[in-house]
XYZ file of C-alpha atoms in Angstrom:
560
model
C 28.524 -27.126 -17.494
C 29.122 -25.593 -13.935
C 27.083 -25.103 -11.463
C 25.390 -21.506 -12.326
C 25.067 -22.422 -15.717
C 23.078 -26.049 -14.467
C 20.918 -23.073 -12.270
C 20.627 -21.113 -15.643
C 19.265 -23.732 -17.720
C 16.796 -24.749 -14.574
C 15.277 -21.603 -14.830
C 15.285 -21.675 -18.627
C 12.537 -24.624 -18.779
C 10.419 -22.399 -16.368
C 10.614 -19.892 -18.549
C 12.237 -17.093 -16.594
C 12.827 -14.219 -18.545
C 14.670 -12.005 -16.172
C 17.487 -12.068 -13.524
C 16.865 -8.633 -11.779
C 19.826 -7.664 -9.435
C 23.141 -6.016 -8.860
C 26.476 -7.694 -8.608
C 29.455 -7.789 -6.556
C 32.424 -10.439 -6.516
C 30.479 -13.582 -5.572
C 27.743 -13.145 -8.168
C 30.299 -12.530 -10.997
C 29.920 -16.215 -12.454
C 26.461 -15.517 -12.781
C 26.653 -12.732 -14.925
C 29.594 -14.447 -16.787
C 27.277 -17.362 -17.584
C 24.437 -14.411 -18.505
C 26.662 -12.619 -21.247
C 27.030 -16.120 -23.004
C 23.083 -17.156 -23.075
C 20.691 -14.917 -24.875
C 17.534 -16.778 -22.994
C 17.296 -14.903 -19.974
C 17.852 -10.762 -19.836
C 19.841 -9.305 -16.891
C 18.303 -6.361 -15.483
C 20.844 -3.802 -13.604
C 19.612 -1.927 -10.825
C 21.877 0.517 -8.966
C 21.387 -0.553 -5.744
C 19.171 -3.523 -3.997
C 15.624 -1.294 -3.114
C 15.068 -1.450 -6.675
C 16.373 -4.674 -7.843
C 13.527 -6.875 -5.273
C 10.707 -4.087 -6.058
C 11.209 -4.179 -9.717
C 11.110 -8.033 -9.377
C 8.070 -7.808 -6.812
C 6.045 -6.104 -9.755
C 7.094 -8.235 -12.726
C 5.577 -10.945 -10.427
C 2.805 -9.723 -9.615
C 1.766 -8.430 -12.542
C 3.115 -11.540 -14.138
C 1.961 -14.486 -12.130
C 5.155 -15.663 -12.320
C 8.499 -16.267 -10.318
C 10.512 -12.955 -9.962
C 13.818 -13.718 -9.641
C 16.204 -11.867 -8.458
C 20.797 -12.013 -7.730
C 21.669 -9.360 -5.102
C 25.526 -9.202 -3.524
C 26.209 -10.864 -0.580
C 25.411 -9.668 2.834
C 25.784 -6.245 2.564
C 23.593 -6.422 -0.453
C 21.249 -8.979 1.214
C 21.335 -6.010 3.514
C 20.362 -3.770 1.469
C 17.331 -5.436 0.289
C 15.615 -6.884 3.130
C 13.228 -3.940 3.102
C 11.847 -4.880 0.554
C 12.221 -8.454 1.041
C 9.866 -7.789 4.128
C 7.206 -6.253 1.584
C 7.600 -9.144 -0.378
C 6.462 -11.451 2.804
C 3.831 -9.475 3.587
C 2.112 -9.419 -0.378
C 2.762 -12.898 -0.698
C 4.699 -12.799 -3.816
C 6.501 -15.501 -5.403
C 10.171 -14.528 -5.885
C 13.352 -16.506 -5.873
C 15.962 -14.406 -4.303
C 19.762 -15.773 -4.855
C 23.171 -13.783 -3.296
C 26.426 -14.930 -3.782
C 28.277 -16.556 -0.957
C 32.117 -16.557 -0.007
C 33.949 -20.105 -1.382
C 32.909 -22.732 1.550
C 36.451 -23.609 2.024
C 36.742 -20.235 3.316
C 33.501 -20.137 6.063
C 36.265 -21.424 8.462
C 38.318 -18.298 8.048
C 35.335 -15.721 8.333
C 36.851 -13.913 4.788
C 35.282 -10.356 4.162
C 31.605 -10.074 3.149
C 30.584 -13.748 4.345
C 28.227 -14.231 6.826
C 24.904 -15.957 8.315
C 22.748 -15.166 5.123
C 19.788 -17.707 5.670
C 19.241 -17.003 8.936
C 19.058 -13.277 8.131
C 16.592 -14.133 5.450
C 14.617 -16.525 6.895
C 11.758 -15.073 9.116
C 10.922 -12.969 5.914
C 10.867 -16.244 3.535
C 8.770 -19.512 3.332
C 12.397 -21.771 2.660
C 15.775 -20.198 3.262
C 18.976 -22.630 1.973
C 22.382 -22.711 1.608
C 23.280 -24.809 -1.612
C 26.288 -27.528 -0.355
C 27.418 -29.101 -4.000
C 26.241 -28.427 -7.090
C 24.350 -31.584 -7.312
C 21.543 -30.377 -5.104
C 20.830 -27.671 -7.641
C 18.269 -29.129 -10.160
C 16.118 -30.625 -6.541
C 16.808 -26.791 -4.448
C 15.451 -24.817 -7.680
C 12.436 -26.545 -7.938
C 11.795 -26.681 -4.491
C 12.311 -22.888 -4.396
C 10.173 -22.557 -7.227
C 7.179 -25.015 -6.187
C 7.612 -23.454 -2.614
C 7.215 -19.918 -4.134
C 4.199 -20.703 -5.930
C 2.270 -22.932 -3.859
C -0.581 -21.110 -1.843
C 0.190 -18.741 0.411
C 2.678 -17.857 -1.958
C 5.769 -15.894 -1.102
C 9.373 -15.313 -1.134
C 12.335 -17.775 -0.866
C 16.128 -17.362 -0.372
C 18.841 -18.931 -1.833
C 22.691 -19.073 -0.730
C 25.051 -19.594 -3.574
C 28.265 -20.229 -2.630
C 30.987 -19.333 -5.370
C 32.946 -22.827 -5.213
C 29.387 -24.529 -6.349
C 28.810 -21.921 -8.989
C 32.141 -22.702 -10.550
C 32.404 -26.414 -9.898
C 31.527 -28.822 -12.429
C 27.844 -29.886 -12.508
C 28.026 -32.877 -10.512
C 24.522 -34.230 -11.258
C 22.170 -36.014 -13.535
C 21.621 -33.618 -16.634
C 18.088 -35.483 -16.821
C 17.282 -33.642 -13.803
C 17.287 -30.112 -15.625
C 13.779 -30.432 -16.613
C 10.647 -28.330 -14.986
C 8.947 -29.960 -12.578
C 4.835 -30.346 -13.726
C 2.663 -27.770 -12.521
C 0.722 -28.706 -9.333
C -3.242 -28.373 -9.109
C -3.543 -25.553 -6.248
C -7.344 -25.039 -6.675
C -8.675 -26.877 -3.789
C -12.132 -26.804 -3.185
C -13.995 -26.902 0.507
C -16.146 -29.502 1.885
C -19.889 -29.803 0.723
C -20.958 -29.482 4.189
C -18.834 -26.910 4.581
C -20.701 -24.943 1.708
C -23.748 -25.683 2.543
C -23.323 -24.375 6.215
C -22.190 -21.341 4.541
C -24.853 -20.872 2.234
C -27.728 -21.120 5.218
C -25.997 -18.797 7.736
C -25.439 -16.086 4.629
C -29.097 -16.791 3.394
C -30.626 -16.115 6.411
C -29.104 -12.473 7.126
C -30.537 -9.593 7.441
C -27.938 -7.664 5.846
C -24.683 -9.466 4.563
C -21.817 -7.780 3.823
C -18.471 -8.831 2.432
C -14.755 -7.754 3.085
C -12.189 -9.533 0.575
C -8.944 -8.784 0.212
C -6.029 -8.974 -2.421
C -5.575 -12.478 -2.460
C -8.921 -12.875 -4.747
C -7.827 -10.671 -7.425
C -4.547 -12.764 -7.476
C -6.765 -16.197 -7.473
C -8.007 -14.908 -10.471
C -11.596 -15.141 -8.561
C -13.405 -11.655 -9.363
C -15.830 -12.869 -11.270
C -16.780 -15.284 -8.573
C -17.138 -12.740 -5.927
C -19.227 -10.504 -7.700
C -21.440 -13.645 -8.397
C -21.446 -14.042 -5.019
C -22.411 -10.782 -4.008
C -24.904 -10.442 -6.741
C -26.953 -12.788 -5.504
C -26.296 -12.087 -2.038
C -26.726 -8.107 -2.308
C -23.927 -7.421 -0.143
C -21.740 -4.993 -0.417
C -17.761 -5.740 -0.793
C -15.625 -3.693 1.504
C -11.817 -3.838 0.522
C -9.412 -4.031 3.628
C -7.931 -0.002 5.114
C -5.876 1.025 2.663
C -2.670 0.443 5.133
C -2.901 -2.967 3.861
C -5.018 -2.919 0.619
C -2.803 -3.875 -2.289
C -4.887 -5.262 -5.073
C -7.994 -4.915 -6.272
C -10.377 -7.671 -6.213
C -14.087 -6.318 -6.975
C -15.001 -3.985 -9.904
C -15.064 -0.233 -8.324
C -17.859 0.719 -11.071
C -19.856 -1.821 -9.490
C -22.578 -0.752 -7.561
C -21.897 -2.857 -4.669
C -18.966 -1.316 -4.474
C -18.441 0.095 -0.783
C -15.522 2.221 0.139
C -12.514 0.182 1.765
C -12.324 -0.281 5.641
C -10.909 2.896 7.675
C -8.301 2.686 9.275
C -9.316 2.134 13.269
C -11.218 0.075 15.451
C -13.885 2.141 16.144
C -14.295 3.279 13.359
C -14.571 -0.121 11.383
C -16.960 -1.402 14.031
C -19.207 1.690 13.036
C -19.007 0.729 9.402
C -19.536 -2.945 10.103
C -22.152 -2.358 12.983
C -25.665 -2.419 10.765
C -24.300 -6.199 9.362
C -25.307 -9.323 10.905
C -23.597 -11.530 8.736
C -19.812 -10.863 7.025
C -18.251 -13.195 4.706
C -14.747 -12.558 4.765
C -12.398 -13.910 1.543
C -9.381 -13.527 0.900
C -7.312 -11.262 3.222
C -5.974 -11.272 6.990
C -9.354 -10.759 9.447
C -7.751 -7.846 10.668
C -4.562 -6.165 10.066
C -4.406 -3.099 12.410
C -2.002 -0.433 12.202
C -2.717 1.651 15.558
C -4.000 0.461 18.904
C -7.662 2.407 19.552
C -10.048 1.062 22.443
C -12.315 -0.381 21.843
C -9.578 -2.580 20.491
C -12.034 -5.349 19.015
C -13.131 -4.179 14.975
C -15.940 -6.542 14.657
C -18.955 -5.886 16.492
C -20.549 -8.427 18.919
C -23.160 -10.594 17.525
C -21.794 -10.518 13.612
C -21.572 -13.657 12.379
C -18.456 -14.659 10.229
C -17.950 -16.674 6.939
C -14.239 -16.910 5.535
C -12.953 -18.707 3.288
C -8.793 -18.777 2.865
C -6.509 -21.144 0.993
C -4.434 -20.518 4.109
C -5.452 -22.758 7.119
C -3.708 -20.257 9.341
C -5.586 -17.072 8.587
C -9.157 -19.380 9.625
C -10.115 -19.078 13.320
C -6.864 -16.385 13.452
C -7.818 -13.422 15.526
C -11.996 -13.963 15.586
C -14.094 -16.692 15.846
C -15.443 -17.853 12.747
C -19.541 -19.346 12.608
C -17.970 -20.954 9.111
C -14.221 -21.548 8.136
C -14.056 -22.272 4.355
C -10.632 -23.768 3.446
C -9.568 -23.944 -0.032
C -9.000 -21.789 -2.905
C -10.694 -18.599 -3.372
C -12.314 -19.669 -6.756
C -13.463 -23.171 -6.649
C -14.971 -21.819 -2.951
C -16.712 -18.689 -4.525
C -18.144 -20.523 -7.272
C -19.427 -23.175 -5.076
C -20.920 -21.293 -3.133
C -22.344 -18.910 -5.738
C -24.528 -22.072 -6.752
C -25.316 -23.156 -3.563
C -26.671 -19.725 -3.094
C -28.504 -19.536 -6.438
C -30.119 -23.177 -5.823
C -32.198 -21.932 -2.755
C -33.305 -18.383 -4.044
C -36.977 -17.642 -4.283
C -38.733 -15.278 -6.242
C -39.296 -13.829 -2.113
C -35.274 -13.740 -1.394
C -34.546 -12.379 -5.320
C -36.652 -9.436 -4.840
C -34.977 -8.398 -1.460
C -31.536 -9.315 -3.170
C -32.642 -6.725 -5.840
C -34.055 -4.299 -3.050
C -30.571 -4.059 -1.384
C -28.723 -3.252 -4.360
C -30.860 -0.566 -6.108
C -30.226 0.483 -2.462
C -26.830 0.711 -2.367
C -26.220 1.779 -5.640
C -27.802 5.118 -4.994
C -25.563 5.392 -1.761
C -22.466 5.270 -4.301
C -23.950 7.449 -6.367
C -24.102 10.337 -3.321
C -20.954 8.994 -2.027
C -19.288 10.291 -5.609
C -21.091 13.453 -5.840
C -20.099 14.431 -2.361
C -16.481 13.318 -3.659
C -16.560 15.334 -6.764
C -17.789 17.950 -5.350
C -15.495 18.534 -2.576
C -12.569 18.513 -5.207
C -14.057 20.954 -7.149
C -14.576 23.262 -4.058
C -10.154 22.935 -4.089
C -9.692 23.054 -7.546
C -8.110 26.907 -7.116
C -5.815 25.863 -4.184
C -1.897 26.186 -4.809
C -0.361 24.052 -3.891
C -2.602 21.404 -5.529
C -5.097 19.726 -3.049
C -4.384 16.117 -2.966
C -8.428 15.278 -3.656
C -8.526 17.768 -6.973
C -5.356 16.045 -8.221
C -7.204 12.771 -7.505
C -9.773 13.593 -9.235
C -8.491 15.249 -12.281
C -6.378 12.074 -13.092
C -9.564 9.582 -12.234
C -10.655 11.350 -15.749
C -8.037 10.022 -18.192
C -7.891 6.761 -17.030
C -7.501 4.300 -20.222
C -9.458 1.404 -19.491
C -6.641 -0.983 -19.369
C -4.314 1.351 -16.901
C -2.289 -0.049 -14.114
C -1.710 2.184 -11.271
C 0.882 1.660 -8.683
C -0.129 3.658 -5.466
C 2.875 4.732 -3.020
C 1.463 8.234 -1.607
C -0.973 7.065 0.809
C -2.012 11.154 2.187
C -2.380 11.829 -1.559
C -4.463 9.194 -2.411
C -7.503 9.912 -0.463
C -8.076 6.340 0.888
C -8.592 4.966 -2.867
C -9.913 7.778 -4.201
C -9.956 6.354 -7.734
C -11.778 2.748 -6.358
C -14.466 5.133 -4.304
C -15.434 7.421 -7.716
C -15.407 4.011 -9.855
C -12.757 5.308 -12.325
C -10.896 2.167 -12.656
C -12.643 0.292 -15.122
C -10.339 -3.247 -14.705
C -9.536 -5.306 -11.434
C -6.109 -6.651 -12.348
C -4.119 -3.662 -12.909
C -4.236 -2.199 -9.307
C -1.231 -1.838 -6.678
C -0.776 -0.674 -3.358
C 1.614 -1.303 -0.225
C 1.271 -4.271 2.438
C 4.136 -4.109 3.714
C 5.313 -0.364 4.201
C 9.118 -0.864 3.310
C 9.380 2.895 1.414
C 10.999 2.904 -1.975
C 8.869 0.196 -3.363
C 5.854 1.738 -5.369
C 8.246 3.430 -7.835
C 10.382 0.110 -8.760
C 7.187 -2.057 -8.627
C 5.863 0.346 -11.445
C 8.738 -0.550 -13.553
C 8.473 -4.247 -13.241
C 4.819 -4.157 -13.974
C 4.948 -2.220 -17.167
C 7.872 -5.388 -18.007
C 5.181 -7.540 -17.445
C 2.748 -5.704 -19.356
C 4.501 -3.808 -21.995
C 0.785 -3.271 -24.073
C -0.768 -1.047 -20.602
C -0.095 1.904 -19.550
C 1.366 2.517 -16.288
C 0.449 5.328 -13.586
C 2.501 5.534 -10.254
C 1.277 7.539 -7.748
C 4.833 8.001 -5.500
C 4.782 10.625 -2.502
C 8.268 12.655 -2.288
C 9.225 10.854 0.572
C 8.546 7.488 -1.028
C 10.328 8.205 -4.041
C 13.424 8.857 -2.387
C 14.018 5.465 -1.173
C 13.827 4.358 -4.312
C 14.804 6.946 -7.094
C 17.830 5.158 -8.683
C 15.110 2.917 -10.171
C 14.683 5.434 -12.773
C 18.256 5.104 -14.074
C 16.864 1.255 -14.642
C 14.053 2.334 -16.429
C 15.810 4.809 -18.971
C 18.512 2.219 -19.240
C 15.936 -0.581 -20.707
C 13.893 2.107 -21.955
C 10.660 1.201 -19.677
C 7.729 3.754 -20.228
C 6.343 4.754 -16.976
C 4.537 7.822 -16.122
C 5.793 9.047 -12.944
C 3.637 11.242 -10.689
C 5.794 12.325 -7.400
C 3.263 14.256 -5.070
C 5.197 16.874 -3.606
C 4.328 17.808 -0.365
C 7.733 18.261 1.425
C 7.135 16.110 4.248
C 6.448 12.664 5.505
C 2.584 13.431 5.765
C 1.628 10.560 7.329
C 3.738 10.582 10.369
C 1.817 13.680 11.675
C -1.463 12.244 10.925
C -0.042 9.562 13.002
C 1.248 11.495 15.690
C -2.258 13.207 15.925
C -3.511 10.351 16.177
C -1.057 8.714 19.231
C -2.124 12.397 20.795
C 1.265 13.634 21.006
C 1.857 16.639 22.252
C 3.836 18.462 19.442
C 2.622 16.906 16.786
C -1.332 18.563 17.724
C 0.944 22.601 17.475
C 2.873 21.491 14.407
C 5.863 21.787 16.233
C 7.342 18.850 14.769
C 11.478 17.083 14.681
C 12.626 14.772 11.204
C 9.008 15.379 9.624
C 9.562 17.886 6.771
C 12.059 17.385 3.611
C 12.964 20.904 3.307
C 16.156 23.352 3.569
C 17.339 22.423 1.382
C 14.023 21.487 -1.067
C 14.593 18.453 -3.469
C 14.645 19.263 -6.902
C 12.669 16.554 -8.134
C 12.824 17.202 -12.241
C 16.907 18.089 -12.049
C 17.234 14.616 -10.195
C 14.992 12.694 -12.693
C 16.633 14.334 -15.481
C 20.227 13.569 -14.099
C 19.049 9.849 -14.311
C 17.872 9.835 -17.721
C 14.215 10.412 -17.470
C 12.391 13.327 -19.023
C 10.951 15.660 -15.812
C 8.247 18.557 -16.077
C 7.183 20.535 -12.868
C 3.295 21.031 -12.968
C 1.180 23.884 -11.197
C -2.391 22.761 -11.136
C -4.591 19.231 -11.050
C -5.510 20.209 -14.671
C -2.255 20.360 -16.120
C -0.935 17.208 -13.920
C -4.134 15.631 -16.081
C -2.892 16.845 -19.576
C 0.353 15.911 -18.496
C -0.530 12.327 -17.478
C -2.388 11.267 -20.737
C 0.302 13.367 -22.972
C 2.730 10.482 -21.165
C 0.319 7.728 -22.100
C -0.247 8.637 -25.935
C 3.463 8.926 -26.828
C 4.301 5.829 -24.517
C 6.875 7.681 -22.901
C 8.763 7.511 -20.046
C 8.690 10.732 -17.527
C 8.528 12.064 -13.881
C 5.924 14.715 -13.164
C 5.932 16.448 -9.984
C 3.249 18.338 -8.808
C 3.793 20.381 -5.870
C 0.581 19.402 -3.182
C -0.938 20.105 0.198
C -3.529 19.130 1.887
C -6.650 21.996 2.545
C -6.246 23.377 6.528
């Protein structure tokens, strides 16, 4: 064999399923060696946004390596946006490009270039493979590195004279390497230290972010919090992308906002926060004061990531090790020095908080109907009408962060499972409409939702040529609003001057408008143009009984 088809059979025994990408010259003799083995599907995207975000779903959704062939440098190019999302989630994807012959680097030939050092601050191992005899010990590298806690991206180099070469290695070396034991567990003492600062608070609260969901430890934390009484505060939804507590729950609080002073408002009736699973804090905009966590609050965190631990704020505890072992141990701790005294609090606090929710909804529910005549639709009515026909089992992909409403479906409770939520981290546009594809590979049996603002989608749309092509059933919402939203919230916010008249430069997507059904159609992809919430609602779970795969645009604005 050569040396692509010795990287094929490597990724074989780990039971990769897909190569997502799009070829030029130097990634032909992968896609030779594809059309002559049956065990792994190529994927064809149209361009490199949608190639990495469909592979960034499919892992995430998946658990498993994405992995992913884009051209060389140019293409590389192409896809470092969402590369950079990839960093920023965490998730495990090999990404390969083909490299000029290295008998040619000399020469600086068309297309080569400096490809790992381009890729490197966005990836936990960039390489350039040297002989195809390194392959079998570089792929499971790449794939141990990609896995391993804090998981995230890694880059290959493959340069075309060591895909063609003969395999110049031991065949006994094509094997999968055994699975390593990642669920490390803190110190006792560690525990224990934890357990006495959180059982002596007044009133504990907890922030987690998305790396519990993807430790598979939800049940933990709500064991945790049960017997706590705390509620669980997911991070501001710039930086929210999975969901790791039940949002029917009734300690359920509404995610972080997004500013300091705000957040220290929120935070400032807690003594005591135990922080799990996400980056203590990721800020988007500088406010004074510039501090989120008030003086005196004692934190707990616990991270399988020594380097998020004593980060930005000084920690009373620092828990390393992995989110579930941690949660559970401390959920027994916990449980071994309750009294029938501390229970009854425990109980006080949530019957307490659980009729906050419960206003917090109404108050929701009733400010959409109070917009449910407005045309264009009001973001919060469409919200609402669609938090009604959720299945059970739905995933939703979330890329229209002014239609949204700050997790509007999380705040009313309407999404009845933990595992099938996503959301940006990393801000690269184009990504929540290809991440809905590769989810739905993952997860062929769900139904998929994505929520895509009009800007969004366009940085993305040739993803939907991928998804009629291999015949992927997504439901497509794209919330029209003819403008990139956010940026004049933004520029509110930053107090600039034209931004507070609405007198406004490169903010609006109109003259001409977008035609978002024509385009979807033109792609492959069934398109209907909606008027109201109600019939974006019908529309939605039409989509989900029939399996099918459409875009549905609803035309939206936000109330005055």
């Amino acid at each position: 064999m050569n040396g692509i088809e010795a990287f094929i059979e490597i990724l074989a025994q780990y039971n990769v399923r897909y190569v997502f990408g799009n070829p030029g010259t130097t990634e032909l003799p992968l896609n030779d060696a594809l059309a002559r083995d049956d065990r792994l599907e190529y994927i064809l995207a149209l361009q490199e946004v949608p190639a990495m975000a469909i592979a960034d779903g499919y892992a995430q959704a998946s658990g498993t390596p994405g992995v992913v062939n884009v051209h060389i440098c140019c293409g590389l190019g192409n896809a470092m946006g969402m590369l950079y999302n990839a960093f920023r989630e965490g998730t495990p994807l090999i990404v390969t490009a083909g490299q000029q012959d290295q008998r040619m680097a000399l020469e600086e030939p068309i297309l080569w270039g400096q490809m790992v050092e381009t890729a490197r601050p966005w990836t936990k191992w960039a390489h350039e493979v040297r002989n195809s005899a390194e392959i079998p010990t570089v792929l499971r590298r790449a794939v141990q590195t990609a896995l391993t806690p804090p998981c995230g991206p890694v880059f290959l180099s493959l340069p075309l004279d060591v895909q063609c070469e003969l395999f110049a290695g031991e065949t006994a070396d094509l094997r999968r390497a055994p699975d390593l034991n990642i669920e490390t567990t803190p110190p006792k003492e560690a525990v224990e230290r934890a357990t006495e600062v959180l059982a002596s608070a007044l009133s504990p609260g907890i922030l987690v972010g998305s790396r519990v969901c993807e430790a598979n430890a939800v049940a933990e934390l709500v064991a945790v919090a049960e017997r706590l009484g705390a509620p669980v505060m997911h991070e501001a939804t710039t930086s929210h992308g999975r969901c790791s507590f039940p949002s029917d729950h009734p300690l359920a609080a509404p995610p972080l906002p997004f500013w300091s002073p705000e957040v220290r408002r929120r935070l400032e009736d807690f003594d005591v926060l135990l922080v799990v699973g996400m980056k203590l804090m990721q800020q988007y905009i500088r406010h004074e004061p510039s501090c989120p966590i008030p003086a005196g609050v004692r934190l707990i965190q616990i991270d399988e990531n020594q380097w998020e631990l004593n980060k930005n704020y000084p920690l009373e505890v620092g828990l390393l090790g992995h989110p579930r072992p941690a949660l559970a141990a401390l959920a027994k701790e916990i449980r071994a020095r309750a009294t029938s005294e501390t229970q009854a609090t425990v109980t006080a606090r949530i019957v307490r908080y659980e009729k906050e929710k419960a206003k917090r909804i109404a108050s929701l529910r009733k400010d959409a109907a109070r917009f449910s005549a407005n045309r264009p639709v009001a973001p919060i009515t469409l919200m609402d009408q669609l938090s009604g026909i959720l299945p059970s089992n739905v995933a939703v992909i979330e890329e229209s962060p002014t239609t949204t409403m700050g997790g509007y479906f999380e705040q009313v409770g309407a999404l009845k499972n933990t595992t099938g939520y996503f959301a940006q981290r990393g801000w690269a546009l184009g990504w929540g409409l290809n991440c809905a594809i590769g989810v739905k590979m993952a997860w062929p049996e769900r139904p998929v939702l994505a929520l895509i603002g009009d800007g969004s989608a366009m940085y993305g749309i040739q993803g939907l040529w991928t998804a009629a092509r291999y015949r992927i059933p997504v439901t497509f919402v794209i919330c029209n609003n003819t403008e990139y939203k956010i940026l004049k919230d933004c520029g509110k916010t930053l107090e600039l001057e034209s931004s507070h008249v609405e007198r406004t430069v490169g903010l609006d997507i109109v003259d001409p408008a977008i035609d978002y059904t024509a385009l979807a159609r033109s792609l492959g992809v069934e398109a209907i143009q909606v008027t109201s919430a109600a019939e974006a609602a019908d529309a939605v779970r039409f989509s989900f009984a029939e399996n099918a795969l459409s875009v549905i645009e609803v035309p939206i604005k936000r109330p005055a």
